[in-house]
Coordinates of C-alpha atoms in Angstrom, one line a residue:
M3 CA -37.7 22.2 -14.7
N4 CA -38.6 21.3 -18.3
M5 CA -41.2 18.6 -18.8
D6 CA -41.0 15.9 -21.4
P7 CA -43.5 17.0 -24.2
T8 CA -44.7 13.4 -24.6
I9 CA -45.7 13.3 -20.9
G10 CA -47.8 16.4 -21.4
E11 CA -49.5 15.0 -24.5
F12 CA -50.3 11.8 -22.6
E13 CA -51.8 13.7 -19.7
A14 CA -53.9 15.8 -22.0
A15 CA -55.2 12.7 -23.8
L16 CA -56.0 11.0 -20.5
R17 CA -58.0 13.9 -19.2
L18 CA -59.9 14.0 -22.5
S19 CA -60.7 10.3 -22.2
L20 CA -61.9 10.7 -18.6
R21 CA -64.1 13.6 -19.5
S22 CA -65.8 11.6 -22.2
L23 CA -66.8 8.8 -19.8
T24 CA -70.5 8.5 -19.1
R25 CA -72.2 7.4 -15.9
A26 CA -72.9 4.0 -17.4
D27 CA -69.2 3.6 -18.3
R28 CA -68.3 4.4 -14.6
E29 CA -70.8 1.8 -13.3
R30 CA -69.3 -0.8 -15.6
L31 CA -65.8 -0.1 -14.4
Q32 CA -66.7 -0.3 -10.7
A33 CA -65.6 -3.6 -9.2
P34 CA -68.2 -5.8 -7.4
E35 CA -68.3 -5.5 -3.6
H36 CA -67.3 -9.2 -3.1
L37 CA -64.2 -8.9 -5.2
W38 CA -62.1 -7.0 -2.6
S39 CA -63.1 -9.3 0.2
R40 CA -62.0 -12.3 -1.8
I41 CA -58.6 -10.7 -2.6
E42 CA -58.1 -9.8 1.1
A43 CA -58.9 -13.4 2.1
G44 CA -56.5 -14.8 -0.4
L45 CA -53.7 -12.5 0.8
R46 CA -54.2 -13.6 4.4
S47 CA -54.1 -17.2 3.4
A48 CA -50.9 -16.8 1.5
V49 CA -49.2 -15.0 4.3
S50 CA -50.2 -17.6 6.8
A51 CA -48.9 -20.5 4.6
Q52 CA -45.6 -18.7 4.1
A53 CA -45.1 -18.1 7.8
A54 CA -45.9 -21.8 8.6
D55 CA -43.4 -23.0 6.0
A56 CA -40.6 -20.7 7.0
P57 CA -37.9 -22.2 9.4
R58 CA -38.1 -20.8 12.9
A59 CA -35.0 -19.0 14.1
K60 CA -33.2 -20.6 17.0
V61 CA -33.5 -18.3 20.0
I62 CA -30.4 -18.1 22.1
P63 CA -30.6 -16.6 25.6
L64 CA -28.8 -13.3 26.1
R65 CA -26.1 -14.8 28.4
R66 CA -25.4 -17.5 25.8
Q67 CA -25.3 -15.0 23.0
R68 CA -22.6 -13.1 24.8
R69 CA -20.7 -16.2 25.4
V70 CA -20.9 -17.2 21.7
V71 CA -19.7 -13.8 20.7
A72 CA -16.9 -14.0 23.2
V73 CA -15.8 -17.4 21.9
V74 CA -15.9 -16.2 18.3
G75 CA -13.9 -13.2 19.2
V76 CA -11.2 -15.2 21.0
L77 CA -11.0 -17.6 18.0
A78 CA -10.7 -14.7 15.6
L79 CA -7.9 -13.1 17.7
A80 CA -6.1 -16.5 17.8
A81 CA -6.3 -16.8 14.1
C82 CA -5.0 -13.3 13.6
A83 CA -2.1 -14.0 16.0
A84 CA -1.3 -17.3 14.2
L85 CA -1.1 -15.4 10.9
A86 CA 0.8 -12.5 12.4
I87 CA 3.6 -14.6 13.9
P88 CA 4.9 -16.1 10.6
L89 CA 4.5 -12.7 8.9
A90 CA 6.6 -11.1 11.6
L91 CA 9.2 -13.8 11.4
N92 CA 9.3 -13.4 7.6
G93 CA 9.6 -9.7 7.9
R94 CA 12.4 -9.8 10.4
E95 CA 15.3 -10.3 8.0
T96 CA 18.5 -11.4 9.7
A97 CA 21.6 -9.6 8.5
K98 CA 25.2 -10.1 9.7
L99 CA 27.1 -6.9 10.3
L100 CA 30.5 -7.1 8.7
A101 CA 31.8 -3.6 9.2
A102 CA 30.7 0.0 9.9
A103 CA 32.1 3.5 9.4
P104 CA 30.9 7.1 9.7
L105 CA 30.6 9.2 6.5
S106 CA 32.0 12.7 6.8
N107 CA 32.3 15.8 4.6
A108 CA 35.6 16.8 6.2
G109 CA 38.2 17.9 3.6
L110 CA 35.7 17.5 0.7
A111 CA 33.7 19.9 -1.4
T112 CA 31.8 22.5 0.6
F113 CA 28.0 23.0 0.4
D114 CA 25.4 25.2 2.0
T115 CA 24.9 22.5 4.6
T116 CA 27.3 19.9 6.0
P117 CA 26.5 16.4 4.7
E118 CA 27.2 13.5 7.1
G119 CA 26.1 9.9 7.4
S120 CA 27.0 6.3 8.1
A121 CA 27.9 3.1 6.2
R122 CA 27.2 -0.4 7.3
L123 CA 28.5 -3.5 5.4
V124 CA 26.1 -6.4 6.0
E125 CA 25.5 -9.8 4.7
S126 CA 22.0 -11.3 4.2
R127 CA 21.1 -14.6 2.5
G128 CA 24.4 -14.9 0.8
Q129 CA 24.4 -11.3 -0.6
T130 CA 26.5 -8.4 0.7
Y131 CA 25.0 -5.0 1.0
L132 CA 26.0 -1.5 1.9
E133 CA 23.5 0.2 4.2
I134 CA 24.0 3.9 3.5
S135 CA 22.4 6.8 5.3
V136 CA 23.3 10.4 4.4
R137 CA 21.8 13.6 5.9
N138 CA 21.9 17.2 4.6
V139 CA 22.2 16.0 1.1
P140 CA 22.9 18.8 -1.5
E141 CA 20.5 19.1 -4.3
R142 CA 21.4 20.7 -7.6
A143 CA 19.4 20.9 -10.8
G144 CA 20.6 18.4 -13.4
E145 CA 22.9 16.5 -11.0
H146 CA 22.5 13.3 -9.0
L147 CA 24.3 11.5 -6.2
E148 CA 26.4 8.3 -7.0
L149 CA 27.6 5.7 -4.5
W150 CA 31.1 4.3 -4.9
M151 CA 33.5 1.8 -3.3
I152 CA 37.1 3.0 -3.8
D153 CA 40.5 1.4 -3.1
T154 CA 43.0 3.1 -0.8
S155 CA 45.1 4.5 -3.6
V156 CA 41.9 6.3 -4.9
Q157 CA 42.6 4.8 -8.4
G158 CA 40.3 1.9 -8.6
M159 CA 36.7 2.4 -7.9
V160 CA 33.3 0.6 -8.4
S161 CA 30.0 2.3 -8.8
L162 CA 27.0 0.9 -6.9
G163 CA 24.6 3.1 -8.8
P164 CA 22.8 6.3 -7.9
Y165 CA 22.3 7.1 -4.3
T166 CA 18.5 7.3 -3.9
G167 CA 18.1 7.5 -0.2
S168 CA 18.9 5.7 3.0
H169 CA 18.6 2.0 2.3
R170 CA 20.6 -1.0 1.2
Y171 CA 22.6 -1.2 -1.9
A172 CA 23.8 -4.5 -3.3
V173 CA 27.6 -5.0 -3.6
P174 CA 28.5 -6.6 -6.9
D175 CA 29.9 -10.2 -6.7
G176 CA 33.7 -10.3 -6.6
I177 CA 34.0 -6.9 -4.9
S178 CA 35.4 -6.9 -1.4
A179 CA 35.6 -4.2 1.2
E180 CA 39.2 -5.3 1.9
R181 CA 40.1 -4.2 -1.6
F182 CA 37.7 -1.3 -1.9
P183 CA 37.3 -0.1 1.7
I184 CA 36.5 3.6 1.0
V185 CA 32.8 4.4 0.7
D186 CA 32.1 7.6 -1.2
V187 CA 29.0 9.5 -2.3
S188 CA 29.7 11.9 -5.1
L189 CA 27.7 14.6 -6.9
E190 CA 27.6 13.8 -10.6
P191 CA 26.5 16.0 -13.5
G192 CA 24.0 14.6 -16.0
D193 CA 26.6 14.3 -18.8
G194 CA 26.4 10.5 -19.2
V195 CA 30.1 10.1 -18.3
P196 CA 30.4 7.0 -16.0
T197 CA 33.6 8.2 -14.2
H198 CA 33.7 9.9 -10.8
S199 CA 33.2 13.7 -11.1
G200 CA 35.8 14.4 -8.3
V201 CA 33.1 16.2 -6.2
S202 CA 32.6 14.0 -3.2
V203 CA 29.8 14.8 -0.8
V204 CA 30.7 12.4 2.0
R205 CA 33.4 9.7 2.5
G206 CA 34.4 7.1 5.0
M207 CA 36.6 4.0 5.3
L208 CA 35.5 0.6 6.4
P209 CA 37.9 -1.6 8.4
V210 CA 40.3 -3.3 5.9
S211 CA 39.5 -6.7 7.6
A212 CA 35.9 -6.5 6.3
R213 CA 35.2 -8.9 3.4
S214 CA 32.3 -9.0 1.0
A215 CA 33.6 -11.7 -1.4

């Protein structure tokens, strides 16, 4: 470990100074005998005064301490429960089921695995959603999945955007499952063309009586 050169110079100068001290110098530097006794007496007096001025802690018997801790614990649990109840109620979003249908790969494009899933049309807080879940989803470089609602003639269709996993997708205002009952998930190339590629992964039909508008 390297030492700071300034520290070494200081130590050398200090040693030189100590060596140059004479006996008379040491006697002058020695403190009188009564000085230390006065300092000790002053310290004791200061400590005693500080202890007298300090407020005394209230001693609680052990049994009462346990009771206080128990009461505090019960109040804390009650407060947590009071907070948890509204959070649970807020997190429990009520959704009305309008229609449901399985999603199948039967008669569609073939892949290494067989995709399948389900579609649920629900309404929550005035907004209609498609709850989509698809398993065995194919993955191809440069391609993505797109979610569609299609009419029975397979001519008119509406894109609900890329399929990014099993969750809810908002149905645009003015679009009804009665008019577009077919739910389709397609595999789309990254060519920027907004139309259906013709490669459907899964497809299913909601009951025509279901309405989303």
